[in-house]
């Protein structure tokens, strides 16, 4: 068997359920990929922020190992680049003889770009930029206090800031848009590979369906507002939750229930727009004659609350909408039982080891992620993780947060506020915080043990025992006997 080609397409801000049949999104091309491949329905990012999630995808490591904790292109970045000595698996693929091409969003480091890690840059990816550049110069464009209180459709008023607009539309697709150019560049590359005998790997990075959800009208017209319902958790009253959750939700509280539904409608329409472009990429692959020997991966860096708990976008509220992401892998020559869904816990850190194994590339170095190749081949590994862990040190505001989730419980250690514990068997929408319920004290203790075991594995420095920061209810000494 020839070494496979590899096509990776990554959305930004896309929820896991947005590619699943029956979940409310019109997505024939994602659905087709799911029928022809394997869908990993319980896939999670390590942190609900672009840069740490993408650095995990590209390295197979967690933030405490690769060093990217929040977005790198702004003045609040904890680190602007990867830790010294961190090697990306793209470099292994390059050294193994693969031709690597990159188009679209990078967001792994502001000190390096894809070309520094083995890729040929086709469009869009760059290093050395600053998202906050010119901020103090642009505040003169902010609305005056006298005009800031006039709220329009889907808008949120923020005194002293610009208004936030959640959604909108425009008449036709615009070829000059970033994702349109990324898609066109990807299809052109694929067309050029017809008859090419050398293995290649193409990464395609969209910025959609990132908020604001502004889409061509034709995709919005596919959805009837009357068919959109509010999420089960929409009426969360924030009782016994970290105060910052409620503070973030208060802005979205300006939106009416109709506007919340419109936000969901526009998000789904955005995903349908992406599905259309994804179809164009798949058709270009088919025309190249190389589809049968190409691994196709579709995923996203992180998710979106999309109305859950009254929230949109992503951030510090540690809910599954922001952490659970799509992951579909198709490889016609290897997939056993196309159309299968795998329900085991999967991390974005697993994708790199998977592709290396499928390509027959051996590295001999440590990955926190594990290869998913056995699942793709229809095999069940002798052992697999029974919990998923997340690491977050905040976004542009800092908050130390770690979580561990099993099939039964989810525990969130919030070093800055109240911890959280949800009994997922009774409360799948994470509404009732049981962290301080005496009846669950042993569950909290067990979840802390799990946290510390993983923290030791990935060298997480939350171990600091100082009196004002060693705030976990059960400290790392809980695993001394292990």
C-alpha positions as a printed NumPy array, in Angstrom:
array([[  0.   ,   0.   ,   0.   ],
       [  1.31 ,   3.455,  -0.914],
       [  1.817,   6.057,   1.744],
       [ -1.448,   7.983,   1.947],
       [ -1.914,  11.617,   1.13 ],
       [ -3.446,  13.67 ,   3.943],
       [ -6.071,  16.396,   3.658],
       [ -6.905,  18.304,   6.854],
       [ -9.701,  20.86 ,   7.014],
       [-10.148,  22.728,  10.308],
       [-13.022,  25.048,  11.158],
       [-12.838,  27.641,  13.917],
       [-15.421,  27.794,  16.696],
       [-17.445,  24.827,  15.418],
       [-19.484,  22.643,  17.761],
       [-19.329,  18.863,  17.506],
       [-23.053,  18.453,  16.853],
       [-22.967,  20.783,  13.843],
       [-21.67 ,  17.959,  11.613],
       [-23.865,  15.174,  12.987],
       [-26.963,  14.054,  11.08 ],
       [-30.183,  14.894,  12.919],
       [-28.626,  17.682,  14.987],
       [-30.38 ,  20.502,  13.153],
       [-27.658,  21.572,  10.723],
       [-28.008,  21.117,   6.965],
       [-24.634,  19.59 ,   6.099],
       [-24.78 ,  17.039,   3.256],
       [-21.024,  17.009,   2.656],
       [-20.084,  16.582,   6.308],
       [-22.736,  13.868,   6.507],
       [-21.268,  12.148,   3.458],
       [-17.807,  12.168,   5.036],
       [-19.33 ,  10.686,   8.189],
       [-20.991,   7.888,   6.184],
       [-17.728,   7.078,   4.428],
       [-15.437,   7.382,   7.426],
       [-15.404,   7.213,  11.211],
       [-16.968,   9.922,  13.388],
       [-15.463,  10.45 ,  16.836],
       [-18.433,  11.893,  18.693],
       [-16.683,  12.58 ,  22.021],
       [-13.739,  14.662,  20.831],
       [-12.525,  17.532,  22.996],
       [-10.047,  20.378,  22.726],
       [ -7.716,  20.974,  25.699],
       [ -8.634,  24.653,  26.043],
       [-11.478,  26.738,  24.541],
       [ -9.167,  29.182,  22.811],
       [ -7.737,  29.124,  19.284],
       [ -3.999,  29.106,  19.932],
       [ -3.653,  26.528,  22.741],
       [ -6.078,  24.199,  20.951],
       [ -4.229,  24.502,  17.631],
       [ -0.851,  24.071,  19.314],
       [ -2.173,  20.847,  20.87 ],
       [ -3.447,  19.677,  17.484],
       [ -0.073,  20.369,  15.856],
       [  2.112,  18.956,  18.642],
       [  0.139,  16.114,  20.243],
       [  0.838,  17.77 ,  23.613],
       [ -1.182,  19.687,  26.202],
       [ -0.662,  23.41 ,  26.994],
       [  1.492,  22.665,  30.053],
       [  3.858,  20.864,  27.667],
       [  3.824,  22.991,  24.507],
       [  3.601,  26.327,  26.35 ],
       [  0.749,  28.068,  24.487],
       [ -1.909,  29.05 ,  27.034],
       [ -3.917,  31.761,  25.306],
       [ -3.967,  33.65 ,  22.031],
       [ -0.442,  34.611,  21.055],
       [ -1.063,  37.775,  19.037],
       [ -1.946,  40.195,  21.824],
       [ -0.428,  41.955,  24.788],
       [ -1.892,  39.499,  27.313],
       [ -0.203,  36.453,  25.803],
       [  1.46 ,  34.276,  28.447],
       [  3.793,  32.944,  25.742],
       [  4.072,  34.06 ,  22.133],
       [  5.744,  30.897,  20.938],
       [  6.109,  27.206,  21.673],
       [  8.353,  25.995,  24.464],
       [ 11.954,  25.316,  23.519],
       [ 12.397,  21.807,  22.196],
       [  8.77 ,  21.299,  21.148],
       [  8.679,  19.607,  17.76 ],
       [  5.546,  19.529,  15.618],
       [  4.559,  16.355,  13.824],
       [  4.503,  18.278,  10.542],
       [  8.296,  18.291,  10.785],
       [  8.292,  14.498,  11.024],
       [  6.097,  14.284,   7.951],
       [  8.402,  16.632,   6.031],
       [ 11.466,  14.595,   7.008],
       [  9.648,  11.443,   5.863],
       [  9.347,  12.87 ,   2.359],
       [  5.884,  14.428,   2.398],
       [  5.155,  17.604,   0.48 ],
       [  3.409,  19.917,   2.943],
       [  1.127,  22.798,   1.903],
       [ -0.704,  25.222,   4.203],
       [ -3.542,  27.607,   3.473],
       [ -5.538,  29.678,   5.952],
       [ -5.455,  30.266,   9.66 ],
       [ -2.321,  29.347,  11.645],
       [ -2.609,  30.797,  15.182],
       [ -0.024,  28.498,  16.786],
       [  2.795,  30.978,  17.355],
       [  3.398,  34.665,  16.661],
       [  7.145,  34.007,  16.479],
       [  6.941,  31.391,  13.724],
       [  4.745,  30.635,  10.749],
       [  4.003,  27.282,   9.078],
       [  7.104,  27.542,   6.867],
       [  9.23 ,  27.291,  10.028],
       [  7.635,  23.924,  10.76 ],
       [  7.875,  22.196,   7.407],
       [  4.987,  23.695,   5.411],
       [  4.891,  25.582,   2.135],
       [  2.643,  28.588,   2.757],
       [  0.022,  29.015,   0.046],
       [ -2.236,  31.697,   1.533],
       [ -3.123,  33.483,   4.74 ],
       [ -0.859,  31.991,   7.409],
       [  1.603,  34.374,   8.991],
       [  3.559,  35.153,  12.14 ],
       [  4.486,  38.343,  13.94 ],
       [  1.085,  40.002,  13.924],
       [ -0.7  ,  41.641,  16.862],
       [ -4.454,  41.519,  17.371],
       [ -4.197,  44.533,  19.694],
       [ -2.151,  46.64 ,  17.308],
       [ -3.58 ,  50.125,  17.144],
       [ -6.122,  49.586,  19.922],
       [ -5.398,  52.863,  21.66 ],
       [ -5.432,  54.672,  18.333],
       [ -8.808,  53.248,  17.372],
       [-10.798,  54.105,  20.506],
       [-11.546,  57.467,  18.908],
       [-13.812,  55.465,  16.592],
       [-15.843,  54.093,  19.486],
       [-19.36 ,  55.477,  19.863],
       [-19.894,  58.343,  22.254],
       [-21.857,  57.678,  25.464],
       [-24.733,  59.657,  23.97 ],
       [-25.132,  57.262,  21.017],
       [-24.069,  53.97 ,  22.597],
       [-27.473,  53.172,  24.1  ],
       [-29.296,  52.568,  20.815],
       [-29.381,  48.79 ,  20.4  ],
       [-30.047,  47.253,  16.993],
       [-30.914,  43.704,  15.887],
       [-28.585,  41.151,  17.45 ],
       [-26.489,  43.853,  19.091],
       [-25.134,  44.104,  22.625],
       [-24.399,  47.509,  24.124],
       [-21.133,  47.811,  26.041],
       [-20.613,  51.336,  27.465],
       [-17.224,  52.661,  26.446],
       [-16.725,  49.808,  23.956],
       [-17.945,  49.248,  20.437],
       [-21.252,  47.465,  20.127],
       [-21.026,  43.706,  19.753],
       [-23.003,  42.251,  16.846],
       [-23.796,  38.544,  17.109],
       [-25.156,  37.868,  13.63 ],
       [-25.986,  39.269,  10.211],
       [-26.106,  38.434,   6.509],
       [-25.067,  39.669,   3.082],
       [-26.615,  38.966,  -0.343],
       [-24.109,  36.698,  -2.125],
       [-20.921,  34.75 ,  -1.518],
       [-17.88 ,  37.014,  -1.756],
       [-14.819,  35.528,  -3.493],
       [-12.615,  38.013,  -1.653],
       [-13.551,  36.636,   1.786],
       [-10.821,  34.805,   3.682],
       [-12.484,  31.392,   3.7  ],
       [-13.435,  31.65 ,   0.033],
       [ -9.787,  32.336,  -0.833],
       [ -8.623,  29.504,   1.418],
       [-11.052,  27.125,  -0.277],
       [-10.019,  28.257,  -3.758],
       [ -6.342,  27.836,  -2.873],
       [ -6.984,  24.345,  -1.504],
       [ -8.917,  23.224,  -4.58 ],
       [ -6.195,  24.598,  -6.856],
       [ -3.536,  22.667,  -4.938],
       [ -5.559,  19.467,  -5.156],
       [ -6.041,  19.866,  -8.892],
       [ -2.277,  20.186,  -9.261],
       [ -1.738,  16.834,  -7.529],
       [ -3.384,  14.814, -10.303],
       [ -0.837,  12.224, -11.395],
       [  1.571,  13.107,  -8.589],
       [  3.213,  10.002,  -7.121],
       [  4.826,  11.754,  -4.151],
       [  2.804,  11.865,  -0.899],
       [  1.429,  15.233,   0.125],
       [ -0.328,  16.79 ,   3.107],
       [ -2.572,  19.837,   2.805],
       [ -3.85 ,  21.837,   5.792],
       [ -6.863,  24.068,   5.129],
       [ -7.785,  26.478,   7.934],
       [-11.045,  28.434,   7.879],
       [-11.973,  31.239,  10.285],
       [-15.66 ,  30.227,  10.181],
       [-18.018,  29.664,  11.87 ],
       [-16.389,  32.052,  14.365],
       [-18.65 ,  34.779,  15.699],
       [-20.063,  37.106,  14.511],
       [-22.168,  34.742,  12.426],
       [-22.467,  36.789,   9.238],
       [-23.407,  34.619,   6.265],
       [-24.627,  34.743,   2.663],
       [-28.404,  35.059,   2.652],
       [-28.985,  31.845,   0.663],
       [-27.777,  29.733,   3.605],
       [-29.875,  31.648,   6.109],
       [-32.931,  31.089,   3.906],
       [-32.502,  27.326,   4.375],
       [-33.597,  27.648,   8.015],
       [-37.004,  28.621,   9.409],
       [-36.797,  30.518,  12.69 ],
       [-39.901,  28.687,  13.919],
       [-37.917,  25.437,  13.78 ],
       [-35.199,  26.731,  16.123],
       [-35.615,  25.867,  19.779],
       [-33.848,  27.186,  22.855],
       [-31.242,  24.88 ,  24.446],
       [-32.271,  22.908,  27.545],
       [-29.789,  24.907,  29.619],
       [-30.821,  28.337,  28.351],
       [-32.574,  29.286,  31.589],
       [-29.576,  28.547,  33.816],
       [-29.983,  30.736,  36.909],
       [-26.256,  30.56 ,  37.747],
       [-26.904,  29.454,  41.3  ],
       [-23.725,  28.324,  43.055],
       [-21.633,  28.933,  39.913],
       [-18.469,  31.037,  39.467],
       [-19.537,  34.668,  39.388],
       [-17.652,  35.415,  36.179],
       [-19.941,  32.967,  34.325],
       [-22.936,  35.103,  35.262],
       [-21.029,  38.273,  34.427],
       [-20.241,  37.028,  30.918],
       [-23.828,  35.848,  30.406],
       [-25.24 ,  39.233,  31.434],
       [-24.181,  40.786,  28.124],
       [-26.034,  38.163,  26.116],
       [-28.952,  38.756,  28.477],
       [-29.717,  41.9  ,  26.458],
       [-30.864,  39.677,  23.609],
       [-34.496,  38.607,  23.42 ],
       [-35.394,  34.92 ,  23.096],
       [-36.126,  35.571,  19.437],
       [-32.636,  37.014,  18.97 ],
       [-31.117,  34.02 ,  20.763],
       [-32.896,  31.772,  18.265],
       [-31.686,  33.997,  15.437],
       [-28.139,  33.588,  16.741],
       [-28.533,  29.8  ,  16.642],
       [-30.114,  30.019,  13.18 ],
       [-27.232,  32.117,  11.839],
       [-24.646,  29.798,  13.399],
       [-26.213,  26.793,  11.699],
       [-26.389,  28.697,   8.412],
       [-22.682,  29.498,   8.763],
       [-21.953,  25.777,   9.198],
       [-23.978,  25.041,   6.058],
       [-21.917,  27.649,   4.192],
       [-18.749,  25.849,   5.319],
       [-20.281,  22.529,   4.309],
       [-20.777,  23.908,   0.806],
       [-17.108,  24.906,   0.568],
       [-16.073,  21.569,   2.035],
       [-17.968,  19.889,  -0.79 ],
       [-15.954,  21.923,  -3.294],
       [-12.739,  20.663,  -1.698],
       [-13.913,  17.042,  -1.741],
       [-14.908,  17.289,  -5.402],
       [-11.468,  18.683,  -6.255],
       [ -9.911,  15.736,  -4.44 ],
       [-12.111,  13.327,  -6.401],
       [-11.122,  14.955,  -9.698],
       [ -7.437,  14.601,  -8.804],
       [ -7.902,  10.827,  -8.845],
       [ -6.292,  10.497,  -5.409],
       [ -9.301,  10.247,  -3.095],
       [ -8.937,   6.51 ,  -2.453],
       [ -5.401,   6.972,  -1.142],
       [ -6.065,  10.127,   0.875],
       [ -6.785,  10.441,   4.582],
       [ -9.375,  13.194,   5.009],
       [ -9.686,  14.807,   8.438],
       [-12.374,  17.312,   9.354],
       [-12.237,  18.992,  12.772],
       [-12.36 ,  22.311,  14.605],
       [-10.088,  23.971,  17.14 ],
       [-12.83 ,  24.531,  19.738],
       [-16.599,  24.84 ,  19.951],
       [-19.254,  27.463,  20.639],
       [-21.901,  27.632,  23.386],
       [-24.483,  28.584,  20.747],
       [-27.168,  29.656,  23.245],
       [-26.429,  27.054,  25.912],
       [-26.618,  28.607,  29.387],
       [-27.576,  31.833,  27.599],
       [-24.059,  32.13 ,  26.137],
       [-22.48 ,  32.363,  22.706],
       [-18.852,  32.203,  21.543],
       [-16.418,  30.532,  23.987],
       [-14.437,  31.39 ,  27.083],
       [-13.954,  30.543,  30.709],
       [-17.371,  28.912,  31.409],
       [-16.295,  25.26 ,  31.293],
       [-19.249,  23.813,  29.394],
       [-19.08 ,  21.127,  26.75 ],
       [-20.352,  23.361,  23.949],
       [-17.04 ,  25.215,  23.951],
       [-14.879,  22.108,  24.369],
       [-16.511,  19.379,  22.304],
       [-15.475,  19.531,  18.652],
       [-16.154,  17.643,  15.418],
       [-13.717,  14.974,  14.266],
       [-14.361,  12.807,  11.207],
       [-11.644,  10.719,   9.554],
       [-12.014,   8.993,   6.199],
       [ -9.402,   6.676,   4.662],
       [-11.051,   4.347,   2.123],
       [ -8.193,   1.834,   2.063],
       [ -8.226,   1.32 ,   5.832],
       [-11.617,   2.252,   7.331],
       [-13.473,  -0.815,   8.552],
       [-17.244,  -0.476,   8.624],
       [-17.668,   3.012,   7.139],
       [-20.257,   5.105,   8.931],
       [-19.305,   3.988,  12.42 ],
       [-19.452,   6.322,  15.404],
       [-16.812,   5.964,  18.099],
       [-18.01 ,   7.079,  21.529],
       [-14.697,   6.872,  23.441],
       [-13.124,  10.052,  24.811],
       [-10.824,  11.577,  22.183],
       [ -8.547,  14.634,  22.287],
       [ -7.255,  16.893,  19.535],
       [ -3.859,  15.708,  20.779],
       [ -4.657,  12.3  ,  19.251],
       [ -4.78 ,  13.465,  15.626],
       [ -1.028,  13.878,  15.096],
       [ -0.086,  10.402,  16.404],
       [ -2.909,   8.981,  14.277],
       [ -1.657,  10.526,  11.049],
       [  1.929,   9.526,  11.762],
       [  0.878,   5.909,  12.239],
       [ -1.293,   5.859,   9.118],
       [  1.646,   7.315,   7.159],
       [  4.074,   4.774,   8.614],
       [  6.221,   7.5  ,  10.203],
       [  7.889,   6.586,  13.49 ],
       [  9.29 ,   9.233,  15.83 ],
       [ 10.09 ,   7.496,  19.116],
       [  9.229,  10.602,  21.147],
       [  6.518,  11.377,  23.693],
       [  3.003,  12.429,  22.767],
       [  0.232,  13.011,  25.291],
       [ -2.187,  12.036,  22.544],
       [ -2.61 ,   8.476,  21.325],
       [ -3.205,   7.075,  17.862],
       [ -6.792,   6.535,  16.777],
       [ -5.708,   4.137,  14.022],
       [ -7.079,   1.057,  15.855],
       [-10.559,   2.615,  15.944],
       [-10.327,   3.482,  12.257],
       [ -9.436,  -0.144,  11.484],
       [-12.401,  -1.362,  13.529],
       [-10.273,  -2.569,  16.438],
       [-10.749,  -1.84 ,  20.128],
       [ -7.514,  -0.929,  21.959],
       [ -6.644,  -3.04 ,  24.992],
       [ -6.857,   0.108,  27.105],
       [ -8.132,   3.585,  26.429],
       [ -8.657,   6.665,  28.563],
       [-11.768,   6.691,  30.733],
       [-11.659,  10.447,  31.336],
       [-10.943,  13.635,  29.418],
       [ -8.927,  16.508,  30.89 ],
       [ -8.769,  20.2  ,  30.045],
       [ -6.32 ,  22.97 ,  30.937],
       [ -7.084,  26.674,  30.847],
       [ -5.207,  29.661,  32.272],
       [ -7.721,  32.128,  30.939],
       [ -8.117,  34.035,  27.741],
       [ -7.173,  37.733,  27.638],
       [ -8.124,  37.743,  31.314],
       [ -6.362,  35.136,  33.451],
       [ -8.216,  32.376,  35.318],
       [ -6.618,  29.098,  36.468],
       [ -9.036,  26.338,  35.587],
       [ -8.69 ,  22.57 ,  35.149],
       [-11.393,  19.999,  34.502],
       [-11.755,  16.228,  34.433],
       [-14.782,  14.432,  32.998],
       [-15.786,  10.789,  33.143],
       [-18.958,   9.173,  31.853],
       [-20.621,   9.841,  35.216],
       [-19.209,  13.131,  36.517],
       [-17.537,  16.363,  35.517],
       [-15.387,  18.248,  38.007],
       [-13.988,  21.74 ,  37.41 ],
       [-11.269,  23.183,  39.64 ],
       [-11.62 ,  26.972,  39.473],
       [ -8.687,  28.45 ,  41.335],
       [-10.293,  31.89 ,  41.111],
       [-13.815,  31.026,  42.398],
       [-16.156,  28.139,  43.24 ],
       [-15.391,  24.688,  41.941],
       [-18.012,  22.753,  39.989],
       [-19.228,  19.168,  40.03 ],
       [-21.988,  17.865,  37.779],
       [-23.608,  14.462,  37.934],
       [-23.881,  13.86 ,  34.185],
       [-26.154,  10.85 ,  34.689],
       [-28.861,  13.077,  36.167],
       [-27.791,  16.469,  34.836],
       [-26.306,  16.197,  31.316],
       [-26.815,  19.928,  30.714],
       [-24.614,  20.877,  33.697],
       [-27.109,  23.007,  35.59 ],
       [-26.799,  21.861,  39.221],
       [-23.417,  22.381,  40.876],
       [-22.817,  19.666,  43.495],
       [-19.234,  20.571,  44.41 ],
       [-20.207,  21.575,  47.959],
       [-22.777,  18.819,  48.489],
       [-21.52 ,  16.56 ,  51.343],
       [-23.078,  13.579,  49.622],
       [-20.587,  13.974,  46.773],
       [-17.453,  14.619,  48.865],
       [-15.83 ,  11.329,  47.893],
       [-16.601,  11.968,  44.227],
       [-14.804,  15.316,  44.48 ],
       [-11.86 ,  13.602,  46.133],
       [-11.672,  10.951,  43.411],
       [-11.868,  13.576,  40.676],
       [ -9.064,  15.537,  42.35 ],
       [ -6.961,  12.383,  42.339],
       [ -7.62 ,  11.985,  38.633],
       [ -6.669,  15.601,  38.053],
       [ -3.377,  15.25 ,  39.908],
       [ -2.487,  12.019,  38.143],
       [ -2.905,  13.731,  34.781],
       [ -1.149,  16.877,  36.029],
       [  1.902,  14.8  ,  36.945],
       [  1.845,  13.153,  33.503],
       [  1.868,  16.488,  31.642],
       [  4.014,  18.439,  34.156],
       [  1.247,  20.87 ,  35.09 ],
       [  2.561,  23.547,  37.474],
       [ -0.758,  23.943,  39.295],
       [  1.024,  21.791,  41.905],
       [  2.3  ,  24.953,  43.692],
       [  1.454,  24.418,  47.409],
       [  1.739,  28.036,  48.636],
       [ -1.037,  28.945,  51.068],
       [ -2.762,  31.472,  48.776],
       [ -2.658,  29.329,  45.609],
       [ -2.865,  25.715,  46.803],
       [ -6.655,  25.897,  46.763],
       [ -7.81 ,  22.527,  45.45 ],
       [-10.001,  20.73 ,  48.021],
       [ -7.611,  17.764,  47.831],
       [ -3.974,  18.425,  46.966],
       [ -1.395,  16.405,  45.007],
       [ -0.477,  14.413,  48.101],
       [ -3.586,  12.383,  47.309],
       [ -1.55 ,  10.413,  44.746],
       [  1.569,   9.836,  46.865],
       [  0.747,   6.142,  47.132],
       [  0.468,   5.724,  43.358]])
